[in-house]
Amino acid sequence: MRGERMSLYAQVIVDVPTMQTNKPYTYLVPSELEEQIQAGMRCVVPFGKGSRKIQGFVLDVSNQKPDEDFEIKKIISLMDFVPVLNEEALQLADWMANYTFSFKISCLQTMLPNVMRAGYEKSIRLLDENVEPEIKKLFDQNNLLAFDDKMDAKIRRKIYGLRKKDKVEIVYHVNDRARVKETEFIKSKITAENISAFLNAQRKTATKKKRMLEKLLDLGNDSVERIKFQKQNSFTSNDVKQAENSGWLSLVSKETYRNPSENATTESSSPRKLTAEQNVCVTRINQAIEQEESDVFLLQGVTGSGKTEVYLQTIAHALKLSKKALMLVPEISLTPQMVRRVKGRFGPKVAMLHSALSDGERFDEWRRIERGEAQVVVGARSAVFAPLDRIGIIIMDEEHETSYKQDEMPRYNAREVAIWRGKHHHCPVVLGSATPSLESRARGQKSVYQRLLLTKRINGRPMPHVELVDMREALKSAPSPDFSAELLTKIKEHLKRDEQVVLMLNRRGYSSFVMCRECGFVLKCPNCDISLTLHMDTHSMKCHYCGHEESIPRICPSCRSNKIRYYGTGTQKVEEQLHELLPNARVLRMDVDTTRRKGAHERLLERFGRHEADILLGTQMIAKGLDFPDVTLVGVLNADTALGLPDFRSSEKTFQLLTQVSGRAGRADKNGEVVIQTFNKEHYAIQFACTQEYERFYAYEMQLRHRLGYPPYYFTIKITASYDNEADACRKMYEIRRELSQVLSKSAKILGPTPKAIMRVNNRYYYQIVIEYKKEPRLEEYLQDLLVRSQTDEPKGLKLIIDRDPISFM
DNA sequence: AGCACGCCGACT
DNA sequence: GTCGGCGTGCTC
């Protein structure tokens, strides 16, 4: 057949900010792009009546003309030369969108580094210059004006008026912020032959130029970074520019990676000798790597039992089989210590993805991985999407950590994504923890996961001795409201021996709230249903939900009395008490307030590690992953704060936290001691944490969960609706409840609608429903539909959240 | 977001 | 009868 040219059609997921579907749109591939276009590329397409330019992802390319009859528009351009997402990523996005009830477009975006996500820019072009001079002067010489949300409302209204009269048009731009870093290099043109000619042409006093010629001669054939060359020889950039003009050198730009760990010291570390228990684990996992089995292992090992060494040696095994490895750790444990240990073992093969990286650095690490230049990827939650091929093993440390679940769309849990990828790559997934989540432990029970145990600490040290202090008793004779006599004595003892102490407090701020003793008035946030927290460092009252800040009242705003008092406890207040009780002790305070700035967290820990302080006082963040040999005493000031919360996981969280923080005591050659102060001495979570009996806690908690119909016995989905007024939020949820009762079988439970524990946050009102079920074939379809439908109410102020396997019911 | 379609009230 | 209000729905 002659001249029978087949047209190419692309299935594209479009990124329209206000309207999202999981349905791909069909676009015609213009002939000049037919050669280049591939699934996984980003493109710019016209959309809607105004054919404004938006970003899209190409899912598929084929000759198949769609059956239905609609206008088919042409792809405008491709944003990539090679696909940014491979076949695996596209499949994963499919699964994720369905599983997490989110839009495919947000799943695709989530897999890419920030800089590759589309930014839309609007600008206005003046078409008719015959307008008010006041308006005309806003436009630049190209008759363009940037159009963003910062624009003055009055001007905005005028612009809209002009647009109606066709005097201006709105131009859309799809931006790709991904930039490859270019570095300038110097290539010398000076040789032993030509240098004398140049030298002779200079005046006698031109010492700098002569020096330049000599340095350039020294370079020979090597090229050198311009910045380095200038710095080392104290030339200015102008000197180099002049030399270039004289034809002494040429400047070449080369693509380089931003190197975030350039100045990090890494000493190489070699594999450590394994204990018998570790050896069993490593052997089993290595076998699975070799046989390409997608088993999930639950590596349950007490603190200090050497889980990390098991990870490192199994990774090494995967590398030996020329496979790659993915290792996930909670953000908080991505400390320099940890980075050093992994980099020390695998050197330049490692790519790190953590939140301290700038967008550019993250993009560069991503490209290194994508090009196959890194074989080991270590990172927090989103690193689970690292574009690795040939994965031989996936490791998730501290698998019970709730930070693996993203708390915005798409609400994925990195653990589930890791297991999905394990299946896709036919490789084992290792979930490690001292205190596994009940879900994972239960799957281990049913042999869905293979359990691996590390019951002994590596150097044979006993577990730290844990003492419970009943604060109801202790307060009668306590030296201060937050310190029992027992704890204070212990602190003094350990400090006397020049050892370090870690104190954990379950709350931040100075004192949790301010109350009037005369009338009982409590100062509350004007935007949220929560009392304000006192912060002594800034001398203000802050809301921990919306950030509202106001000054500390001297007289009660309600009854005008001056009997206003502080109640509760916070890290700042405890710090002051410590200074009074132990004036000579050096205290480091670590909480959200002192670690807000980038790297502050690491710097504080390093200072403590160098023994620049005796006591580290902090909130929960100090429970994770820090490992200091001189810490021999851990004190928990208030073990119970989480227990009072109306949440089915509060016992589990409390147990995990106490076990973890206890593990911080006495890791090296010194015995550790732990003192836990509590008002609920008899509570099982506290009792079992005290004796470090995970298995007994697990058994007890499972009974409770079974009786109450909670996970892991039931699946749960939480639906939350919020509006700027309570009535609408409430009404929407009753409507959803009505629909749900049509869809669900008798065996499913619908809890609610109820207002959230903190119903109003930032002047939005939240209502929620929790569904508990075993098998509901129609539920998924209903929720997908609800997700799409609810968009129509978004302009009216609705925000709807569907959260599968919610972390909490609060 | 932006445009068309459509159903109700006020109007030349 | 007709013009135009905006509520509703759709965008390959």
mmCIF file of N, CA and C (backbone and C1' of nucleotides) in Angstrom, chain A residues 18 49 52 172, chain B residues 1-4:
data_model
loop_
_atom_site.group_PDB
_atom_site.id
_atom_site.type_symbol
_atom_site.label_atom_id
_atom_site.label_comp_id
_atom_site.label_asym_id
_atom_site.label_seq_id
_atom_site.Cartn_x
_atom_site.Cartn_y
_atom_site.Cartn_z
ATOM 1 N N THR A 18 -7.652 21.724 38.779
ATOM 2 C CA THR A 18 -8.964 21.680 39.420
ATOM 3 C C THR A 18 -9.807 20.480 39.044
ATOM 4 N N LYS A 49 -11.535 24.256 26.568
ATOM 5 C CA LYS A 49 -12.005 25.158 25.531
ATOM 6 C C LYS A 49 -10.955 26.193 25.146
ATOM 7 N N ARG A 52 -5.637 25.679 26.913
ATOM 8 C CA ARG A 52 -4.462 26.137 27.632
ATOM 9 C C ARG A 52 -3.476 24.998 27.773
ATOM 10 N N TYR A 172 -0.245 30.665 28.923
ATOM 11 C CA TYR A 172 0.151 29.658 29.907
ATOM 12 C C TYR A 172 1.512 29.081 29.571
ATOM 13 P P DA B 1 -9.500 28.331 40.070
ATOM 14 O "O5'" DA B 1 -9.422 28.266 38.481
ATOM 15 C "C5'" DA B 1 -8.676 29.315 37.888
ATOM 16 C "C4'" DA B 1 -8.435 28.991 36.453
ATOM 17 C "C3'" DA B 1 -9.268 29.838 35.495
ATOM 18 O "O3'" DA B 1 -8.432 30.137 34.390
ATOM 19 C "C1'" DA B 1 -9.752 27.576 35.106
ATOM 20 P P DG B 2 -8.938 31.261 33.312
ATOM 21 O "O5'" DG B 2 -9.917 30.390 32.438
ATOM 22 C "C5'" DG B 2 -9.857 30.524 31.029
ATOM 23 C "C4'" DG B 2 -11.036 29.811 30.465
ATOM 24 C "C3'" DG B 2 -12.242 30.728 30.189
ATOM 25 O "O3'" DG B 2 -12.720 30.369 28.916
ATOM 26 C "C1'" DG B 2 -12.932 28.847 31.310
ATOM 27 P P DC B 3 -12.797 31.483 27.822
ATOM 28 O "O5'" DC B 3 -13.952 30.921 26.896
ATOM 29 C "C5'" DC B 3 -13.810 29.613 26.355
ATOM 30 C "C4'" DC B 3 -15.018 28.779 26.677
ATOM 31 C "C3'" DC B 3 -16.365 29.440 26.357
ATOM 32 O "O3'" DC B 3 -16.855 28.900 25.141
ATOM 33 C "C1'" DC B 3 -16.432 28.062 28.309
ATOM 34 P P DA B 4 -18.138 29.547 24.466
ATOM 35 O "O5'" DA B 4 -19.185 28.355 24.700
ATOM 36 C "C5'" DA B 4 -18.883 27.053 24.215
ATOM 37 C "C4'" DA B 4 -19.958 26.092 24.684
ATOM 38 C "C3'" DA B 4 -21.392 26.524 24.327
ATOM 39 O "O3'" DA B 4 -22.125 25.376 23.925
ATOM 40 C "C1'" DA B 4 -21.181 26.273 26.674
#
